């Protein structure tokens, strides 16, 4: 799995950080997402998928490895 984030779309809701704090963080000044791990290990894939699904701005994009 590869993760990309669209900072322009991010609204700073913070749901991703609450669900997967090992993978996402937020900038202090505006709450915009910070991607900590663009290729997380398999044991984190479920929470990353959940984060992408609940993102109100659809700013988290996932690419599954073939």
CSV table of N, CA, C and O in Angstrom, one decimal:
chain,number,residue,atom,x,y,z
A,1,UNK,N,0.8,-1.2,0.0
A,1,UNK,CA,0.0,0.0,0.0
A,1,UNK,C,0.9,1.2,0.0
A,1,UNK,O,1.9,1.3,0.7
A,2,UNK,N,0.5,2.2,-0.8
A,2,UNK,CA,1.2,3.5,-0.9
A,2,UNK,C,0.1,4.6,-0.6
A,2,UNK,O,-1.0,4.5,-1.1
A,3,UNK,N,0.4,5.5,0.3
A,3,UNK,CA,-0.5,6.6,0.7
A,3,UNK,C,0.0,7.9,0.1
A,3,UNK,O,1.2,8.2,0.2
A,4,UNK,N,-0.9,8.7,-0.4
A,4,UNK,CA,-0.6,10.0,-0.8
A,4,UNK,C,-1.7,10.9,-0.2
A,4,UNK,O,-2.8,10.4,0.0
A,5,UNK,N,-1.3,12.1,0.1
A,5,UNK,CA,-2.3,13.0,0.7
A,5,UNK,C,-2.4,14.3,-0.1
A,5,UNK,O,-1.3,14.7,-0.7
A,6,UNK,N,-3.5,14.8,-0.3
A,6,UNK,CA,-3.7,16.1,-1.0
A,6,UNK,C,-3.9,17.2,0.0
A,6,UNK,O,-5.0,17.4,0.6
A,7,UNK,N,-2.9,17.9,0.3
A,7,UNK,CA,-2.9,18.9,1.4
A,7,UNK,C,-3.9,20.1,1.0
A,7,UNK,O,-4.4,20.7,1.9
A,8,UNK,N,-4.1,20.3,-0.3
A,8,UNK,CA,-5.0,21.3,-0.7
A,8,UNK,C,-6.4,21.0,-0.4
A,8,UNK,O,-7.2,21.9,-0.1
A,9,UNK,N,-6.8,19.7,-0.4
A,9,UNK,CA,-8.1,19.3,-0.1
A,9,UNK,C,-8.4,19.1,1.4
A,9,UNK,O,-9.5,19.2,1.9
A,10,UNK,N,-7.3,18.9,2.2
A,10,UNK,CA,-7.4,18.6,3.6
A,10,UNK,C,-8.1,19.8,4.3
A,10,UNK,O,-7.7,20.9,4.2
A,11,UNK,N,-9.1,19.4,5.2
A,11,UNK,CA,-9.8,20.5,5.9
A,11,UNK,C,-9.4,20.5,7.4
A,11,UNK,O,-10.0,21.2,8.2
A,12,UNK,N,-8.5,19.6,7.8
A,12,UNK,CA,-7.9,19.6,9.1
A,12,UNK,C,-8.9,19.0,10.2
A,12,UNK,O,-8.8,19.3,11.4
A,13,UNK,N,-9.8,18.1,9.8
A,13,UNK,CA,-10.7,17.5,10.7
A,13,UNK,C,-10.0,16.6,11.7
A,13,UNK,O,-10.5,16.4,12.8
A,14,UNK,N,-8.9,16.0,11.3
A,14,UNK,CA,-8.1,15.2,12.3
A,14,UNK,C,-8.6,13.7,12.5
A,14,UNK,O,-8.0,13.0,13.4
A,15,UNK,N,-9.5,13.3,11.7
A,15,UNK,CA,-10.0,11.9,11.9
A,15,UNK,C,-8.9,10.9,11.6
A,15,UNK,O,-8.8,9.9,12.3
A,16,UNK,N,-8.1,11.2,10.6
A,16,UNK,CA,-7.0,10.3,10.3
A,16,UNK,C,-6.0,10.1,11.4
A,16,UNK,O,-5.6,9.0,11.8
A,17,UNK,N,-5.7,11.2,12.1
A,17,UNK,CA,-4.8,11.2,13.2
A,17,UNK,C,-5.4,10.4,14.4
A,17,UNK,O,-4.7,9.6,15.0
A,18,UNK,N,-6.6,10.5,14.6
A,18,UNK,CA,-7.3,9.8,15.7
A,18,UNK,C,-7.3,8.3,15.4
A,18,UNK,O,-7.1,7.5,16.4
A,19,UNK,N,-7.5,7.9,14.2
A,19,UNK,CA,-7.6,6.5,13.8
A,19,UNK,C,-6.2,5.8,13.6
A,19,UNK,O,-6.0,4.7,14.1
A,20,UNK,N,-5.2,6.5,13.0
A,20,UNK,CA,-3.9,6.0,12.7
A,20,UNK,C,-2.8,7.0,13.0
A,20,UNK,O,-2.2,7.5,12.2
A,21,UNK,N,-2.5,7.2,14.3
A,21,UNK,CA,-1.5,8.2,14.7
A,21,UNK,C,-0.1,7.8,14.4
A,21,UNK,O,0.8,8.6,14.3
A,22,UNK,N,0.1,6.5,14.0
A,22,UNK,CA,1.5,6.1,13.6
A,22,UNK,C,1.7,6.5,12.1
A,22,UNK,O,2.9,6.5,11.7
A,23,UNK,N,0.7,6.8,11.4
A,23,UNK,CA,0.8,7.1,10.0
A,23,UNK,C,0.5,8.5,9.7
A,23,UNK,O,1.1,9.1,8.8
A,24,UNK,N,-0.4,9.2,10.4
A,24,UNK,CA,-0.7,10.6,10.2
A,24,UNK,C,-0.5,11.5,11.4
A,24,UNK,O,-0.6,11.1,12.5
A,25,UNK,N,-0.2,12.7,11.1
A,25,UNK,CA,-0.1,13.8,12.1
A,25,UNK,C,-0.8,15.0,11.5
A,25,UNK,O,-1.2,15.0,10.4
A,26,UNK,N,-0.8,16.1,12.3
A,26,UNK,CA,-1.3,17.4,11.8
A,26,UNK,C,-0.3,18.5,12.1
A,26,UNK,O,0.3,18.5,13.1
A,27,UNK,N,-0.3,19.5,11.2
A,27,UNK,CA,0.5,20.7,11.4
A,27,UNK,C,-0.1,21.5,12.5
A,27,UNK,O,-1.4,21.6,12.6
A,28,UNK,N,0.7,22.0,13.4
A,28,UNK,CA,0.1,22.8,14.6
A,28,UNK,C,-0.6,24.0,14.1
A,28,UNK,O,-1.6,24.4,14.7
A,29,UNK,N,0.0,24.7,13.1
A,29,UNK,CA,-0.6,26.0,12.8
A,29,UNK,C,-1.9,26.0,12.1
A,29,UNK,O,-2.7,26.9,12.2
A,30,UNK,N,-2.2,24.9,11.3
A,30,UNK,CA,-3.5,24.9,10.6
A,30,UNK,C,-4.2,23.6,10.6
A,30,UNK,O,-5.3,23.4,10.0
A,31,UNK,N,-3.6,22.5,11.2
A,31,UNK,CA,-4.3,21.2,11.3
A,31,UNK,C,-4.2,20.4,10.0
A,31,UNK,O,-4.8,19.3,9.9
A,32,UNK,N,-3.5,20.9,9.0
A,32,UNK,CA,-3.4,20.1,7.7
A,32,UNK,C,-2.6,18.8,8.0
A,32,UNK,O,-1.6,18.8,8.8
A,33,UNK,N,-3.0,17.8,7.3
A,33,UNK,CA,-2.4,16.4,7.5
A,33,UNK,C,-0.9,16.4,7.2
A,33,UNK,O,-0.5,17.1,6.3
A,34,UNK,N,-0.2,15.6,8.0
A,34,UNK,CA,1.2,15.3,7.7
A,34,UNK,C,1.3,13.8,7.6
A,34,UNK,O,0.9,13.1,8.5
A,35,UNK,N,1.8,13.3,6.5
A,35,UNK,CA,2.0,11.9,6.3
A,35,UNK,C,3.3,11.5,6.9
A,35,UNK,O,4.4,11.9,6.5
A,36,UNK,N,3.2,10.6,7.9
A,36,UNK,CA,4.4,10.1,8.6
A,36,UNK,C,5.0,8.9,7.9
A,36,UNK,O,6.2,8.6,8.0
A,37,UNK,N,4.1,8.1,7.3
A,37,UNK,CA,4.6,6.8,6.7
A,37,UNK,C,3.8,6.5,5.4
A,37,UNK,O,2.6,6.1,5.5
A,38,UNK,N,4.4,6.8,4.3
A,38,UNK,CA,3.7,6.6,3.0
A,38,UNK,C,3.6,5.2,2.6
A,38,UNK,O,2.8,4.9,1.7
A,39,UNK,N,4.3,4.3,3.2
A,39,UNK,CA,4.2,2.8,2.9
A,39,UNK,C,4.2,2.0,4.2
A,39,UNK,O,5.1,1.4,4.5
A,40,UNK,N,3.1,2.1,4.9
A,40,UNK,CA,3.0,1.4,6.2
A,40,UNK,C,3.0,-0.1,6.1
A,40,UNK,O,2.6,-0.6,5.1
A,41,UNK,N,3.4,-0.8,7.1
A,41,UNK,CA,3.4,-2.2,7.1
A,41,UNK,C,2.0,-2.8,7.1
A,41,UNK,O,1.0,-2.1,7.4
A,42,UNK,N,1.9,-4.0,6.7
A,42,UNK,CA,0.6,-4.7,6.5
A,42,UNK,C,-0.3,-4.6,7.7
A,42,UNK,O,-1.6,-4.5,7.6
A,43,UNK,N,0.2,-4.6,8.9
A,43,UNK,CA,-0.6,-4.6,10.1
A,43,UNK,C,-1.3,-3.2,10.3
A,43,UNK,O,-2.2,-3.1,11.2
A,44,UNK,N,-1.0,-2.2,9.6
A,44,UNK,CA,-1.6,-0.9,9.7
A,44,UNK,C,-2.5,-0.6,8.5
A,44,UNK,O,-3.2,0.4,8.5
A,45,UNK,N,-2.6,-1.5,7.5
A,45,UNK,CA,-3.4,-1.2,6.3
A,45,UNK,C,-4.9,-1.0,6.7
A,45,UNK,O,-5.6,-0.1,6.1
A,46,UNK,N,-5.5,-1.8,7.6
A,46,UNK,CA,-6.9,-1.7,7.9
A,46,UNK,C,-7.2,-0.3,8.5
A,46,UNK,O,-8.2,0.3,8.1
A,47,UNK,N,-6.4,0.2,9.4
A,47,UNK,CA,-6.6,1.6,10.0
A,47,UNK,C,-6.4,2.7,8.9
A,47,UNK,O,-7.1,3.7,9.0
A,48,UNK,N,-5.5,2.5,8.0
A,48,UNK,CA,-5.2,3.4,7.0
A,48,UNK,C,-6.4,3.5,6.0
A,48,UNK,O,-6.9,4.6,5.7
A,49,UNK,N,-7.0,2.3,5.7
A,49,UNK,CA,-8.2,2.3,4.8
A,49,UNK,C,-9.3,3.0,5.5
A,49,UNK,O,-10.1,3.8,4.9
A,50,UNK,N,-9.5,2.7,6.8
A,50,UNK,CA,-10.6,3.4,7.6
A,50,UNK,C,-10.4,4.9,7.6
A,50,UNK,O,-11.3,5.7,7.4
A,51,UNK,N,-9.1,5.4,7.8
A,51,UNK,CA,-8.8,6.8,7.8
A,51,UNK,C,-9.2,7.4,6.4
A,51,UNK,O,-9.8,8.5,6.4
A,52,UNK,N,-8.9,6.8,5.3
A,52,UNK,CA,-9.3,7.3,4.0
A,52,UNK,C,-10.8,7.3,3.8
A,52,UNK,O,-11.3,8.3,3.3
A,53,UNK,N,-11.5,6.3,4.3
A,53,UNK,CA,-12.9,6.2,4.2
A,53,UNK,C,-13.6,7.3,5.0
A,53,UNK,O,-14.6,7.9,4.5
A,54,UNK,N,-13.2,7.7,6.1
A,54,UNK,CA,-13.8,8.7,7.0
A,54,UNK,C,-13.4,10.1,6.7
A,54,UNK,O,-14.0,11.0,7.3
A,55,UNK,N,-12.3,10.3,5.9
A,55,UNK,CA,-11.8,11.6,5.7
A,55,UNK,C,-12.9,12.5,5.0
A,55,UNK,O,-13.3,12.2,3.9
A,56,UNK,N,-13.4,13.5,5.6
A,56,UNK,CA,-14.5,14.3,5.1
A,56,UNK,C,-14.1,15.1,3.8
A,56,UNK,O,-15.0,15.4,3.0
A,57,UNK,N,-12.8,15.3,3.5
A,57,UNK,CA,-12.4,16.0,2.3
A,57,UNK,C,-11.9,15.0,1.2
A,57,UNK,O,-11.5,15.5,0.2
A,58,UNK,N,-11.9,13.7,1.5
A,58,UNK,CA,-11.3,12.7,0.6
A,58,UNK,C,-9.9,13.1,0.2
A,58,UNK,O,-9.5,13.0,-1.0
A,59,UNK,N,-9.1,13.5,1.2
A,59,UNK,CA,-7.7,14.0,0.9
A,59,UNK,C,-6.7,12.9,1.0
A,59,UNK,O,-5.5,13.1,0.7
A,60,UNK,N,-7.1,11.7,1.4
A,60,UNK,CA,-6.2,10.5,1.6
A,60,UNK,C,-6.4,9.6,0.4
A,60,UNK,O,-7.5,9.1,0.2
A,61,UNK,N,-5.4,9.4,-0.4
A,61,UNK,CA,-5.5,8.5,-1.6
A,61,UNK,C,-4.6,7.3,-1.3
A,61,UNK,O,-3.4,7.4,-1.0
A,62,UNK,N,-5.2,6.1,-1.6
A,62,UNK,CA,-4.5,4.8,-1.4
A,62,UNK,C,-4.2,4.1,-2.7
A,62,UNK,O,-5.1,4.1,-3.6
A,63,UNK,N,-3.1,3.6,-2.9
A,63,UNK,CA,-2.7,2.7,-4.0
A,63,UNK,C,-2.3,1.4,-3.5
A,63,UNK,O,-1.4,1.3,-2.7
A,64,UNK,N,-3.1,0.4,-3.8
A,64,UNK,CA,-2.8,-1.0,-3.3
A,64,UNK,C,-1.7,-1.6,-4.2
A,64,UNK,O,-1.7,-1.4,-5.4
A,65,UNK,N,-0.7,-2.3,-3.6
A,65,UNK,CA,0.3,-2.9,-4.3
A,65,UNK,C,-0.3,-4.1,-5.0
A,65,UNK,O,-1.2,-4.8,-4.6
A,66,UNK,N,0.3,-4.4,-6.2
A,66,UNK,CA,-0.2,-5.5,-7.0
A,66,UNK,C,0.3,-6.8,-6.5
A,66,UNK,O,1.2,-6.9,-5.8
